[in-house]
PDB file of C-alpha atoms in Angstrom:
ATOM      1  CA  MET A   1       7.870  -5.334   3.399  1.00 91.00           C
ATOM      2  CA  ASN A   2       9.335  -7.744   0.720  1.00 94.00           C
ATOM      3  CA  LEU A   3       8.527 -11.049  -0.468  1.00 97.00           C
ATOM      4  CA  PHE A   4      10.876 -14.292  -0.421  1.00 97.00           C
ATOM      5  CA  ARG A   5      12.016 -17.435  -1.807  1.00 97.00           C
ATOM      6  CA  SER A   6      12.207 -19.056   1.777  1.00 97.00           C
ATOM      7  CA  GLU A   7      13.046 -18.592   5.534  1.00 96.00           C
ATOM      8  CA  GLU A   8      16.359 -18.575   4.875  1.00 97.00           C
ATOM      9  CA  HIS A   9      16.231 -15.850   2.002  1.00 97.00           C
ATOM     10  CA  ILE A  10      14.659 -13.691   4.940  1.00 97.00           C
ATOM     11  CA  THR A  11      17.995 -14.682   7.177  1.00 96.00           C
ATOM     12  CA  GLY A  12      19.873 -13.857   4.913  1.00 96.00           C
ATOM     13  CA  TRP A  13      18.347 -10.653   3.564  1.00 96.00           C
ATOM     14  CA  LEU A  14      18.599  -9.370   7.598  1.00 96.00           C
ATOM     15  CA  HIS A  15      22.158  -9.207   8.178  1.00 94.00           C
ATOM     16  CA  GLY A  16      22.074  -9.693  11.285  1.00 94.00           C
ATOM     17  CA  ARG A  17      19.180  -7.307  12.362  1.00 94.00           C
ATOM     18  CA  GLU A  18      16.685  -7.993  14.341  1.00 95.00           C
ATOM     19  CA  PRO A  19      13.867  -9.856  12.421  1.00 96.00           C
ATOM     20  CA  GLY A  20      10.310  -8.647  11.676  1.00 96.00           C
ATOM     21  CA  ALA A  21       7.301 -10.579  11.246  1.00 96.00           C
ATOM     22  CA  THR A  22       6.489 -13.364   8.537  1.00 97.00           C
ATOM     23  CA  ILE A  23       3.687 -14.752   7.043  1.00 97.00           C
ATOM     24  CA  PRO A  24       2.963 -16.727   4.305  1.00 97.00           C
ATOM     25  CA  VAL A  25       1.973 -14.958   0.713  1.00 97.00           C
ATOM     26  CA  THR A  26      -1.433 -16.708   1.397  1.00 97.00           C
ATOM     27  CA  LYS A  27      -2.052 -14.642   4.621  1.00 97.00           C
ATOM     28  CA  LEU A  28      -0.839 -11.107   2.773  1.00 97.00           C
ATOM     29  CA  SER A  29      -3.453 -11.613   0.046  1.00 97.00           C
ATOM     30  CA  GLU A  30      -6.028 -11.874   2.599  1.00 97.00           C
ATOM     31  CA  LEU A  31      -4.816  -9.200   4.706  1.00 97.00           C
ATOM     32  CA  ALA A  32      -4.447  -6.719   1.850  1.00 96.00           C
ATOM     33  CA  HIS A  33      -7.819  -7.478   0.096  1.00 96.00           C
ATOM     34  CA  GLU A  34      -9.164  -7.187   3.578  1.00 96.00           C
ATOM     35  CA  TRP A  35      -7.012  -3.269   4.013  1.00 96.00           C
ATOM     36  CA  TRP A  36      -6.879  -2.346   0.911  1.00 96.00           C
ATOM     37  CA  ALA A  37     -11.013  -3.593  -0.497  1.00 95.00           C
ATOM     38  CA  ASP A  38     -12.588  -0.281  -0.267  1.00 96.00           C
ATOM     39  CA  ARG A  39      -9.425   2.639  -1.222  1.00 96.00           C
ATOM     40  CA  LEU A  40     -11.210   3.586  -4.472  1.00 96.00           C
ATOM     41  CA  SER A  41     -15.043   3.248  -2.971  1.00 95.00           C
ATOM     42  CA  PRO A  42     -16.945   6.789  -3.751  1.00 93.00           C
ATOM     43  CA  GLU A  43     -18.156   5.300  -0.321  1.00 93.00           C
ATOM     44  CA  TRP A  44     -14.628   5.481   1.484  1.00 95.00           C
ATOM     45  CA  GLN A  45     -14.323   7.101   5.071  1.00 94.00           C
ATOM     46  CA  PRO A  46     -10.797   7.007   6.521  1.00 93.00           C
ATOM     47  CA  HIS A  47     -10.415   3.626   9.119  1.00 92.00           C
ATOM     48  CA  SER A  48     -10.282   3.953  12.182  1.00 93.00           C
ATOM     49  CA  ARG A  49      -7.717   2.493  14.234  1.00 94.00           C
ATOM     50  CA  GLN A  50      -9.817   0.371  15.515  1.00 95.00           C
ATOM     51  CA  GLN A  51     -10.964  -1.162  12.069  1.00 95.00           C
ATOM     52  CA  ASN A  52      -7.421  -1.855  11.486  1.00 95.00           C
ATOM     53  CA  GLN A  53      -6.875  -3.561  14.126  1.00 96.00           C
ATOM     54  CA  ALA A  54      -9.793  -5.720  13.745  1.00 97.00           C
ATOM     55  CA  ILE A  55      -8.973  -6.731  10.563  1.00 97.00           C
ATOM     56  CA  LEU A  56      -4.894  -7.611  11.923  1.00 97.00           C
ATOM     57  CA  ASP A  57      -6.932 -10.049  15.158  1.00 97.00           C
ATOM     58  CA  ARG A  58      -9.028 -11.106  12.781  1.00 97.00           C
ATOM     59  CA  LEU A  59      -6.779 -12.771  10.509  1.00 97.00           C
ATOM     60  CA  GLY A  60      -4.241 -13.827  13.405  1.00 97.00           C
ATOM     61  CA  LEU A  61      -1.868 -10.950  13.396  1.00 97.00           C
ATOM     62  CA  THR A  62      -1.802 -10.915  16.974  1.00 96.00           C
ATOM     63  CA  GLY A  63       0.899  -9.613  19.754  1.00 95.00           C
ATOM     64  CA  ALA A  64       3.022  -6.675  20.348  1.00 95.00           C
ATOM     65  CA  PHE A  65       4.238  -6.549  16.563  1.00 96.00           C
ATOM     66  CA  TRP A  66       1.103  -5.976  15.125  1.00 96.00           C
ATOM     67  CA  GLN A  67      -0.416  -3.646  17.660  1.00 95.00           C
ATOM     68  CA  LEU A  68      -1.091  -0.596  16.027  1.00 94.00           C
ATOM     69  CA  PRO A  69      -0.222   2.730  18.279  1.00 91.00           C
ATOM     70  CA  GLY A  70      -2.645   4.037  20.196  1.00 81.00           C
TER      71      GLY A  70
ATOM     72  CA  MET B   1     -12.830  14.023   7.397  1.00 87.00           C
ATOM     73  CA  GLU B   2     -14.794  17.160   5.635  1.00 93.00           C
ATOM     74  CA  GLU B   3     -16.485  16.312   2.339  1.00 94.00           C
ATOM     75  CA  SER B   4     -13.868  18.937   0.278  1.00 95.00           C
ATOM     76  CA  LEU B   5     -11.187  16.070   1.479  1.00 96.00           C
ATOM     77  CA  LEU B   6     -12.813  13.418   0.877  1.00 96.00           C
ATOM     78  CA  LEU B   7     -13.848  14.580  -3.319  1.00 96.00           C
ATOM     79  CA  LEU B   8     -10.365  15.724  -3.530  1.00 97.00           C
ATOM     80  CA  ARG B   9      -9.133  12.972  -2.757  1.00 97.00           C
ATOM     81  CA  ARG B  10     -11.426  10.627  -4.583  1.00 97.00           C
ATOM     82  CA  ALA B  11     -10.761  12.528  -7.508  1.00 97.00           C
ATOM     83  CA  THR B  12      -6.829  12.468  -6.817  1.00 97.00           C
ATOM     84  CA  TYR B  13      -6.970   8.677  -6.623  1.00 97.00           C
ATOM     85  CA  ALA B  14      -9.581   8.609  -9.597  1.00 97.00           C
ATOM     86  CA  LEU B  15      -6.830  10.122 -11.957  1.00 97.00           C
ATOM     87  CA  PHE B  16      -3.820   7.464 -10.434  1.00 96.00           C
ATOM     88  CA  VAL B  17      -5.645   4.774 -11.335  1.00 96.00           C
ATOM     89  CA  GLU B  18      -6.720   6.545 -15.162  1.00 95.00           C
ATOM     90  CA  LEU B  19      -3.166   7.610 -15.824  1.00 95.00           C
ATOM     91  CA  GLY B  20      -0.975   4.781 -14.276  1.00 94.00           C
ATOM     92  CA  ARG B  21       0.455   7.498 -12.497  1.00 96.00           C
ATOM     93  CA  ALA B  22       0.301  10.302  -9.520  1.00 97.00           C
ATOM     94  CA  PRO B  23      -1.604  13.194 -10.759  1.00 97.00           C
ATOM     95  CA  THR B  24       0.143  16.733 -11.030  1.00 97.00           C
ATOM     96  CA  ILE B  25      -0.990  19.445  -8.927  1.00 96.00           C
ATOM     97  CA  ASP B  26      -2.216  20.456 -13.321  1.00 96.00           C
ATOM     98  CA  GLU B  27      -4.120  17.409 -13.442  1.00 97.00           C
ATOM     99  CA  ALA B  28      -5.523  17.402  -9.813  1.00 97.00           C
ATOM    100  CA  THR B  29      -6.846  21.186 -10.382  1.00 97.00           C
ATOM    101  CA  ALA B  30      -8.385  20.572 -13.502  1.00 96.00           C
ATOM    102  CA  ALA B  31     -10.155  17.441 -12.197  1.00 96.00           C
ATOM    103  CA  VAL B  32     -11.803  19.338  -9.093  1.00 95.00           C
ATOM    104  CA  GLY B  33     -12.169  23.056 -10.668  1.00 94.00           C
ATOM    105  CA  ARG B  34      -9.934  24.512  -7.446  1.00 95.00           C
ATOM    106  CA  THR B  35      -6.694  26.558  -7.828  1.00 97.00           C
ATOM    107  CA  PRO B  36      -3.196  24.808  -7.441  1.00 97.00           C
ATOM    108  CA  ASP B  37      -3.297  26.366  -3.909  1.00 97.00           C
ATOM    109  CA  GLU B  38      -6.242  24.994  -2.594  1.00 97.00           C
ATOM    110  CA  VAL B  39      -5.395  20.957  -4.240  1.00 97.00           C
ATOM    111  CA  LEU B  40      -1.678  21.733  -2.990  1.00 97.00           C
ATOM    112  CA  ASP B  41      -3.303  22.690   0.918  1.00 97.00           C
ATOM    113  CA  GLY B  42      -5.950  19.782   0.605  1.00 97.00           C
ATOM    114  CA  TRP B  43      -3.146  17.425  -0.344  1.00 98.00           C
ATOM    115  CA  ARG B  44      -1.207  18.433   2.613  1.00 98.00           C
ATOM    116  CA  VAL B  45      -3.933  17.796   5.037  1.00 97.00           C
ATOM    117  CA  LEU B  46      -4.700  14.528   3.314  1.00 97.00           C
ATOM    118  CA  HIS B  47      -0.910  13.564   4.179  1.00 96.00           C
ATOM    119  CA  GLU B  48      -1.165  14.816   7.619  1.00 94.00           C
ATOM    120  CA  GLN B  49      -4.154  13.033   8.107  1.00 93.00           C
ATOM    121  CA  HIS B  50      -2.286   9.911   6.174  1.00 92.00           C
ATOM    122  CA  ALA B  51      -4.828   9.765   3.400  1.00 94.00           C
ATOM    123  CA  LEU B  52      -1.827   9.985   1.242  1.00 95.00           C
ATOM    124  CA  VAL B  53       1.752  10.803   1.078  1.00 95.00           C
ATOM    125  CA  LEU B  54       3.349  13.754   0.001  1.00 97.00           C
ATOM    126  CA  ASP B  55       7.466  13.391  -1.271  1.00 95.00           C
ATOM    127  CA  ASP B  56       9.447  15.335   1.125  1.00 94.00           C
ATOM    128  CA  ALA B  57       9.166  18.865  -0.501  1.00 95.00           C
ATOM    129  CA  ARG B  58       5.259  18.435   0.179  1.00 95.00           C
ATOM    130  CA  SER B  59       4.103  19.743  -2.992  1.00 94.00           C
ATOM    131  CA  ALA B  60       3.911  16.083  -5.148  1.00 96.00           C
ATOM    132  CA  ILE B  61       2.143  13.176  -4.493  1.00 97.00           C
ATOM    133  CA  ARG B  62       4.514   9.888  -3.680  1.00 97.00           C
ATOM    134  CA  MET B  63       2.198   7.738  -2.503  1.00 95.00           C
ATOM    135  CA  ALA B  64      -1.605   7.114  -2.876  1.00 96.00           C
ATOM    136  CA  ASN B  65      -1.402   4.098  -0.733  1.00 95.00           C
ATOM    137  CA  PRO B  66      -1.389   1.002  -2.117  1.00 97.00           C
ATOM    138  CA  PHE B  67      -0.159   3.141  -5.575  1.00 97.00           C
ATOM    139  CA  SER B  68       3.284   4.810  -5.854  1.00 97.00           C
ATOM    140  CA  ALA B  69       4.065   7.508  -7.817  1.00 97.00           C
ATOM    141  CA  VAL B  70       7.492   6.155  -8.194  1.00 97.00           C
ATOM    142  CA  PRO B  71       9.154   3.382  -9.352  1.00 97.00           C
ATOM    143  CA  THR B  72       9.699   0.380  -7.496  1.00 97.00           C
ATOM    144  CA  ALA B  73      10.108  -3.278  -7.291  1.00 96.00           C
ATOM    145  CA  PHE B  74       6.443  -4.493  -7.511  1.00 97.00           C
ATOM    146  CA  ARG B  75       4.898  -3.757 -10.696  1.00 98.00           C
ATOM    147  CA  VAL B  76       1.192  -4.388 -10.975  1.00 97.00           C
ATOM    148  CA  GLN B  77      -0.760  -5.790 -14.257  1.00 97.00           C
ATOM    149  CA  ALA B  78      -4.324  -5.411 -14.059  1.00 95.00           C
ATOM    150  CA  ASP B  79      -7.402  -4.631 -15.698  1.00 88.00           C
ATOM    151  CA  GLY B  80      -5.203  -4.280 -18.910  1.00 92.00           C
ATOM    152  CA  ARG B  81      -2.597  -1.459 -17.286  1.00 94.00           C
ATOM    153  CA  SER B  82      -0.283  -1.426 -14.405  1.00 96.00           C
ATOM    154  CA  TRP B  83       0.776   0.771 -11.943  1.00 97.00           C
ATOM    155  CA  PHE B  84       3.561   0.553  -9.649  1.00 97.00           C
ATOM    156  CA  ALA B  85       3.019  -0.853  -5.748  1.00 97.00           C
ATOM    157  CA  ASN B  86       4.591   0.547  -2.857  1.00 95.00           C
ATOM    158  CA  CYS B  87       5.524  -2.694  -1.116  1.00 95.00           C
ATOM    159  CA  ALA B  88       4.297  -6.648  -1.476  1.00 96.00           C
ATOM    160  CA  TRP B  89       1.374  -5.550   1.047  1.00 96.00           C
ATOM    161  CA  ASP B  90       0.574  -2.932  -1.227  1.00 96.00           C
ATOM    162  CA  ALA B  91       1.071  -5.178  -4.622  1.00 97.00           C
ATOM    163  CA  PHE B  92      -1.750  -6.876  -3.715  1.00 97.00           C
ATOM    164  CA  GLY B  93      -3.478  -4.155  -2.555  1.00 97.00           C
ATOM    165  CA  VAL B  94      -3.714  -2.450  -6.223  1.00 97.00           C
ATOM    166  CA  CYS B  95      -5.535  -6.047  -7.185  1.00 97.00           C
ATOM    167  CA  ALA B  96      -7.861  -5.579  -4.074  1.00 97.00           C
ATOM    168  CA  ALA B  97      -8.442  -2.023  -4.462  1.00 97.00           C
ATOM    169  CA  LEU B  98      -9.771  -2.645  -8.127  1.00 97.00           C
ATOM    170  CA  GLY B  99     -11.492  -5.251  -7.582  1.00 96.00           C
ATOM    171  CA  VAL B 100      -9.763  -7.165 -10.423  1.00 97.00           C
ATOM    172  CA  ASP B 101      -7.283  -9.888 -11.024  1.00 97.00           C
ATOM    173  CA  GLY B 102      -3.628  -9.763 -11.535  1.00 97.00           C
ATOM    174  CA  ARG B 103       0.336  -9.948 -11.680  1.00 98.00           C
ATOM    175  CA  ILE B 104       2.803  -8.673  -9.839  1.00 98.00           C
ATOM    176  CA  GLU B 105       6.088  -8.795 -11.440  1.00 98.00           C
ATOM    177  CA  THR B 106       8.901  -8.499  -8.189  1.00 97.00           C
ATOM    178  CA  ALA B 107      11.676 -10.185  -7.194  1.00 97.00           C
ATOM    179  CA  CYS B 108      13.258 -11.826  -4.015  1.00 97.00           C
ATOM    180  CA  ALA B 109      14.621  -9.149  -1.699  1.00 96.00           C
ATOM    181  CA  ASP B 110      17.433 -11.578  -0.889  1.00 96.00           C
ATOM    182  CA  CYS B 111      18.604 -12.716  -4.099  1.00 97.00           C
ATOM    183  CA  ARG B 112      16.711 -10.994  -6.412  1.00 96.00           C
ATOM    184  CA  GLU B 113      15.632 -13.840  -8.574  1.00 97.00           C
ATOM    185  CA  PRO B 114      12.422 -12.699 -10.283  1.00 97.00           C
ATOM    186  CA  ILE B 115       9.197 -13.509  -9.165  1.00 97.00           C
ATOM    187  CA  SER B 116       5.584 -13.523 -11.055  1.00 97.00           C
ATOM    188  CA  ILE B 117       2.680 -14.159  -8.924  1.00 97.00           C
ATOM    189  CA  SER B 118      -0.788 -14.133 -10.330  1.00 97.00           C
ATOM    190  CA  VAL B 119      -3.497 -13.306  -8.025  1.00 97.00           C
ATOM    191  CA  GLN B 120      -6.800 -15.019  -9.214  1.00 97.00           C
ATOM    192  CA  ASP B 121     -10.100 -14.499  -7.092  1.00 96.00           C
ATOM    193  CA  LYS B 122      -8.254 -13.286  -4.215  1.00 96.00           C
ATOM    194  CA  ARG B 123      -5.361 -16.201  -4.056  1.00 96.00           C
ATOM    195  CA  PRO B 124      -1.687 -15.908  -4.786  1.00 96.00           C
ATOM    196  CA  SER B 125      -0.397 -18.023  -7.264  1.00 96.00           C
ATOM    197  CA  ASP B 126       2.776 -19.013  -5.707  1.00 91.00           C
ATOM    198  CA  ARG B 127       1.865 -20.341  -2.300  1.00 93.00           C
ATOM    199  CA  GLU B 128       5.307 -21.093  -1.221  1.00 94.00           C
ATOM    200  CA  LEU B 129       6.911 -17.095  -0.656  1.00 97.00           C
ATOM    201  CA  LEU B 130       7.340 -15.697   2.439  1.00 97.00           C
ATOM    202  CA  PHE B 131       6.392 -12.377   3.220  1.00 97.00           C
ATOM    203  CA  HIS B 132       8.514 -10.424   5.726  1.00 97.00           C
ATOM    204  CA  CYS B 133       7.795  -7.015   7.908  1.00 95.00           C
ATOM    205  CA  LEU B 134      10.299  -5.456   9.369  1.00 93.00           C
ATOM    206  CA  VAL B 135       9.165  -2.702  11.040  1.00 93.00           C
ATOM    207  CA  PRO B 136       6.402  -3.300  13.949  1.00 93.00           C
ATOM    208  CA  ALA B 137       3.334  -1.742  13.500  1.00 93.00           C
ATOM    209  CA  SER B 138       3.417   0.499  16.093  1.00 91.00           C
ATOM    210  CA  LYS B 139       6.061   2.392  13.935  1.00 87.00           C
ATOM    211  CA  TRP B 140       4.676   1.844  10.472  1.00 86.00           C
ATOM    212  CA  TRP B 141       3.635   5.657  10.339  1.00 81.00           C
ATOM    213  CA  ASP B 142       7.214   6.965  12.048  1.00 81.00           C
ATOM    214  CA  ASN B 143       8.702   6.908   8.270  1.00 76.00           C
ATOM    215  CA  ILE B 144       6.103   5.091   5.888  1.00 77.00           C
ATOM    216  CA  VAL B 145       8.563   5.395   2.458  1.00 76.00           C
ATOM    217  CA  PHE B 146      10.874   2.912   4.893  1.00 75.00           C
ATOM    218  CA  THR B 147       7.846   1.123   6.114  1.00 71.00           C
TER     219      THR B 147
END
């Protein structure tokens, strides 16, 4: 889970491997703030699969790649 | 999750934030008033439940996501201190978890050119960068360190 300067840099880094998913860093920041915001809360409880999938869905991260295990 | 595990997890994370690194068993033992064996047993249950990640020997903290116990390519400065994050996602996650602005020091994974991003009001200063996730979500926990 890395950052890159451009699509060309991702292609170079992959060295022919099957690509995963690429999103803008702005979307990544949104995702991180939704995913981790409660991590230090005294009221923290483990997220359910459904809660985490809902975060991904809400941000438009849909499709087979973003499907958490059932 | 049992209340005793939640307490141990909370104390472990609080120490991670305070120390800027993973707490040792002795430090966690002192914080929660349990024996070292009780702390280790608790950490192992939390590991199984993906609430933190132990090292290969299952004897020390490797990750308290988004924080990393070992040096990585993702250094986060926030609130006057700094931590290592496990990946780019977690680097933003450190700011999110702390609820503060911060700065991420990393590099393009391809060319290694340094990247310095400030995070202000949840927004990155450099909006042209791209994030690539190689492993599909269904397999993230198959090998979370690789992911």
